[in-house]
XYZ file of C-alpha atoms in Angstrom:
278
model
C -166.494 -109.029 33.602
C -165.713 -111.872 31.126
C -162.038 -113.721 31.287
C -159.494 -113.464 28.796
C -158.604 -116.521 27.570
C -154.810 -115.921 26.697
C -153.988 -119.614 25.656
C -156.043 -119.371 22.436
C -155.878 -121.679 19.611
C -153.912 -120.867 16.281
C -156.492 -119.261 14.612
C -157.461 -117.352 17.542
C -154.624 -116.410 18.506
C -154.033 -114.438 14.944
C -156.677 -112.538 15.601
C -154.991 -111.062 18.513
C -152.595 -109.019 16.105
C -155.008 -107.920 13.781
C -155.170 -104.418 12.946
C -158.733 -104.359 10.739
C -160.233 -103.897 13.665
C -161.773 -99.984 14.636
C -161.030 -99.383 18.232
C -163.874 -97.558 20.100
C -164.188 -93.780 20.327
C -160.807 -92.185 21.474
C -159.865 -90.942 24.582
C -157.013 -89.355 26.708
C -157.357 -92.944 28.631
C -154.187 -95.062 27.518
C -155.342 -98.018 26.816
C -153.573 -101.627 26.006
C -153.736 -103.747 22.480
C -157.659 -104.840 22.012
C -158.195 -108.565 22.453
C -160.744 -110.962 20.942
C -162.751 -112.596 23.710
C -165.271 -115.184 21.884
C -166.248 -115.141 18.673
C -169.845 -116.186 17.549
C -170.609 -116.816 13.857
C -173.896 -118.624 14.099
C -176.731 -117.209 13.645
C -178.216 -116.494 17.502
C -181.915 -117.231 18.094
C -184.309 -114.193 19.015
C -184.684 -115.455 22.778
C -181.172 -115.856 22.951
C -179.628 -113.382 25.732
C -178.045 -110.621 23.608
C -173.909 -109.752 24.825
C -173.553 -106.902 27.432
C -171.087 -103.601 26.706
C -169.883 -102.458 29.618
C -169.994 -98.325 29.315
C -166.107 -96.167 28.379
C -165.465 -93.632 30.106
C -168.573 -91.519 32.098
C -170.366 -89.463 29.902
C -171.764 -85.587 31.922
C -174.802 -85.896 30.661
C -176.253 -87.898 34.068
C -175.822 -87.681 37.478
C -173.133 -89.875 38.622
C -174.138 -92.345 41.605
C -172.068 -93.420 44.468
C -169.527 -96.216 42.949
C -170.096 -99.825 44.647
C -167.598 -100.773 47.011
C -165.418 -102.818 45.249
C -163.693 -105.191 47.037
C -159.877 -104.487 45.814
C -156.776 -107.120 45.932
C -155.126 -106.992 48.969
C -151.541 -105.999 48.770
C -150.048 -108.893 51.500
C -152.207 -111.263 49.319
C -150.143 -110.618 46.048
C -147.033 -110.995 46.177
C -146.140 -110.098 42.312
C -146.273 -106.111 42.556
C -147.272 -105.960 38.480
C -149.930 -108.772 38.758
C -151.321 -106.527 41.700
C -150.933 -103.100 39.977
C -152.895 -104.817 36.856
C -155.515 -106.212 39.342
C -156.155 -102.361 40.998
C -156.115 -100.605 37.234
C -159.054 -102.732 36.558
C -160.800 -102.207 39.931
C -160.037 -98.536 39.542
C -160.279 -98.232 35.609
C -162.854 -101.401 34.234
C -161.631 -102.540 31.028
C -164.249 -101.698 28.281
C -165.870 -104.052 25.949
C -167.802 -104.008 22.796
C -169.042 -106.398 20.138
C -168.048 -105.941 16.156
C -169.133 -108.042 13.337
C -170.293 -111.154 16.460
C -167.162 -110.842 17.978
C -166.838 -109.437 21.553
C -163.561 -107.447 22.206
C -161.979 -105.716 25.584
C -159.337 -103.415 26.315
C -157.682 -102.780 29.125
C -156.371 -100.092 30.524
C -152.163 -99.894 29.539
C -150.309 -100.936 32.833
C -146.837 -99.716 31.378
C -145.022 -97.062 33.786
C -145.705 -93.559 32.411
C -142.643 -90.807 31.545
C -142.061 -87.449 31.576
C -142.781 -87.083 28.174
C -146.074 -89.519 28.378
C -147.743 -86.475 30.302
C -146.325 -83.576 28.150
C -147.745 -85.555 25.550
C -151.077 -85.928 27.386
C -151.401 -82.222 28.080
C -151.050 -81.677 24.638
C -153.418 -84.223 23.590
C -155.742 -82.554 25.877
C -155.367 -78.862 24.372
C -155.455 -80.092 21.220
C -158.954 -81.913 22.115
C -160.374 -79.190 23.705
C -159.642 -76.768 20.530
C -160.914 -79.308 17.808
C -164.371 -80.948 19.768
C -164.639 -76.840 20.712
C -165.099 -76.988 24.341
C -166.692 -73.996 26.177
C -163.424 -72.392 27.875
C -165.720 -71.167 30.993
C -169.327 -71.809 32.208
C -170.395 -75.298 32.087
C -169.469 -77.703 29.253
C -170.357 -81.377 28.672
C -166.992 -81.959 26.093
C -164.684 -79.939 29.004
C -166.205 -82.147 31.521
C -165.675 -85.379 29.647
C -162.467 -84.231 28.398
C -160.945 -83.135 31.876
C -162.538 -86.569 33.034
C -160.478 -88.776 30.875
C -157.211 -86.781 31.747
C -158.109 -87.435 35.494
C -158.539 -90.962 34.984
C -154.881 -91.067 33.054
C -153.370 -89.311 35.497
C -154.824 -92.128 38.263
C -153.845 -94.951 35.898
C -150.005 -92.968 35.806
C -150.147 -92.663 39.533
C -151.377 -95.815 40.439
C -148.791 -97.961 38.820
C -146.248 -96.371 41.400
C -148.076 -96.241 43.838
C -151.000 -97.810 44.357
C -152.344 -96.312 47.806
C -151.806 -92.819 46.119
C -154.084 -94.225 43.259
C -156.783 -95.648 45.698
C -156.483 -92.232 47.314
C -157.089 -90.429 43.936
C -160.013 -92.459 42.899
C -161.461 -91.313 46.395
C -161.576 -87.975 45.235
C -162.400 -88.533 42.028
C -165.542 -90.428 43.355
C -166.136 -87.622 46.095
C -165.675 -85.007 42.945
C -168.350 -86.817 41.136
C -170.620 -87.434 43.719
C -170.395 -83.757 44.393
C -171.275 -82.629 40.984
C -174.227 -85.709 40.559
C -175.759 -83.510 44.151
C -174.874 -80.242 42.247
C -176.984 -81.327 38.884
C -179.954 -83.003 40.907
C -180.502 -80.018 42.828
C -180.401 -77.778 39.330
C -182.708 -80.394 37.987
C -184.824 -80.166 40.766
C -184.522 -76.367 40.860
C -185.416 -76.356 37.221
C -188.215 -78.120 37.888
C -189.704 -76.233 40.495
C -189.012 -72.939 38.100
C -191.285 -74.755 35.418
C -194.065 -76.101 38.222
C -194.352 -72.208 39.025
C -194.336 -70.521 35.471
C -197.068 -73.080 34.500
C -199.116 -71.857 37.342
C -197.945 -68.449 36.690
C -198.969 -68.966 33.354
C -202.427 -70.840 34.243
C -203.237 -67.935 36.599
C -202.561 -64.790 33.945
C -204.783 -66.900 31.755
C -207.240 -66.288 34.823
C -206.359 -63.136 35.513
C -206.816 -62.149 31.813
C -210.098 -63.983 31.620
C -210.936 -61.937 35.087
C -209.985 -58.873 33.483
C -211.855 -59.532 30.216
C -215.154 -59.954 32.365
C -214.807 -56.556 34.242
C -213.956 -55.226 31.157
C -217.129 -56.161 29.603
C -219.072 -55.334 32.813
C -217.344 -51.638 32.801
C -219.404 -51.173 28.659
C -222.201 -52.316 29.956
C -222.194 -50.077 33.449
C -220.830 -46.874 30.901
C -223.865 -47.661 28.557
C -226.295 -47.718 31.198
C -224.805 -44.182 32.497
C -225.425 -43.047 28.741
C -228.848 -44.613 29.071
C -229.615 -42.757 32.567
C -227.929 -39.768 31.002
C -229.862 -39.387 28.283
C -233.251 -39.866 30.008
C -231.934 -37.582 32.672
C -231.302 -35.208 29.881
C -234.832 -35.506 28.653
C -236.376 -34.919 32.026
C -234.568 -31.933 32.545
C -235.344 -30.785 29.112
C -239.044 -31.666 28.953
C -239.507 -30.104 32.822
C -238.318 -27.305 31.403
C -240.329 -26.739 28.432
C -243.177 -27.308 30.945
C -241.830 -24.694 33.710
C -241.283 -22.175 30.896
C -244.962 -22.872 29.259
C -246.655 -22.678 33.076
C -244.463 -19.384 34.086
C -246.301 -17.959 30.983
C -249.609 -18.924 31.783
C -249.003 -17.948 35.157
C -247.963 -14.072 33.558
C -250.726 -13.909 31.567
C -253.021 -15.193 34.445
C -251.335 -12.276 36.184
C -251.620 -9.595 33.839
C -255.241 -10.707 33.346
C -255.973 -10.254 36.878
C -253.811 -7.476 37.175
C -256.310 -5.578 34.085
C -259.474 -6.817 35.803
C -258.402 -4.992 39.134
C -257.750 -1.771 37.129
C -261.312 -2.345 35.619
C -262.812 -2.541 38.924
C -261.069 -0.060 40.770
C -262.458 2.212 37.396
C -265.675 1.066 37.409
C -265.381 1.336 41.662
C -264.440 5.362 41.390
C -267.049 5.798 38.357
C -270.031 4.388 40.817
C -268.524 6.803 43.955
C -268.184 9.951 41.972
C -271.554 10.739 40.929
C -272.669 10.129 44.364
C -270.572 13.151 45.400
């Protein structure tokens, strides 16, 4: 975290109370007046190390990982109870910091004791968010997330300047809340990705399974036509074994009725030779 240098020079020190400068996005966060930090109007080289923005206010998009253990001001080792309320707010709540026009800015979070009024006004600041950035009213939503984020972190910065074990104690859960929903949206990740792993080989096998079924398919026409095939030659047996049987049944007849004349012949001829005889 870069130092404020408070004891600027004059012309510095009017840019402390200038108002041309645009504040980063909003947020339900109160923050103080933004201060100029450096300013840097020459032209920097290309190796030179370019200025670091520390991140506002966690976004939902990511999984949140465990917070470092920050090593927070002892109360018996401050004696001034506003120095050390300052020092927790920005152990709890980092200032942020960005960088317009070559100048670096930061804002800290406001350490001014918080009314009655100061959180009506919040929880209509928070309604009135939630209706104009549209937030999802149930199921899960990125803006409600963020939005209810921001509120929980003002409420901590509120607490915390009364009490600042009750704000250590909040940032606990707020940590263990986080944590809990980081677990919650690896494990849907995860789960997501499994569910994709399985409909590509779902996928990959149909395509087998169709190609599987296209081959029997194709082997079924070709069985059926040669059924036709034996069919039809089966068919032309029957028929030509027929047409034989019915042309050797009437040879056969005729053989039979020739025989059957030549017996009457000879059984003529037979009585013809006997009766003379007599």
């Amino acid at each position: 975290m870069v130092t404020v240098n408070r004891a600027l020079p004059g012309g510095a020190a009017a840019e402390l109370l200038a108002v041309a400068m645009i504040p980063p996005s909003d947020s339900l966060l109160k923050y103080d007046t933004p201060v100029l930090v450096s300013r840097n109007t020459e032209k920097r080289s290309p190796k030179a190390r370019p200025l670091k923005i520390s991140p506002q206010q966690p976004g939902p998009s990511g999984p949140v990982p465990q917070p470092p253990k920050s090593k927070l001001p002892s109360t018996a080792s401050v004696p001034d109870p506003t120095k050390q309320a300052e020092e927790i707010l920005n152990a709890i709540l980092p200032p942020r910091e960005w960088v317009e026009d070559t100048q670096l800015w930061i804002q800290q979070v406001s350490s001014t004791p918080s009314t009655r009024m100061d959180v009506v006004h919040l929880q209509e600041q928070l309604d009135l968010k939630l209706q104009q950035r549209q937030a999802r009213e149930t199921g899960i939503c990125p803006v409600r997330r963020e939005l209810y984020s921001q509120c929980f972190d003002e409420l901590i910065r509120q607490v915390t300047i009364n009490c600042a074990e009750r704000g250590l104690l909040l940032l606990r859960v707020r940590d263990e809340i986080r944590m809990t929903i980081a677990a919650y949206q690896t494990l849907y990740e995860s789960s997501v990705a499994f569910g994709m792993r399985k409909a590509l080989q779902a996928e990959q096998g149909k395509s087998d399974m169709e190609r599987k079924i296209a081959e029997l398919e194709a082997e079924k026409r070709d069985l059926e036509r040669q059924v036709n095939e034996q069919k039809a030659k089966c068919e032309a047996t029957e028929k030509r074994e027929s047409e034989r049987r019915q042309v050797e049944e009437k040879k056969h007849n005729e053989e039979i009725q020739f025989l059957k004349r030549t017996n009457q012949q000879l059984k003529a001829q037979l009585e013809g030779i006997i009766a003379p005889k007599k």
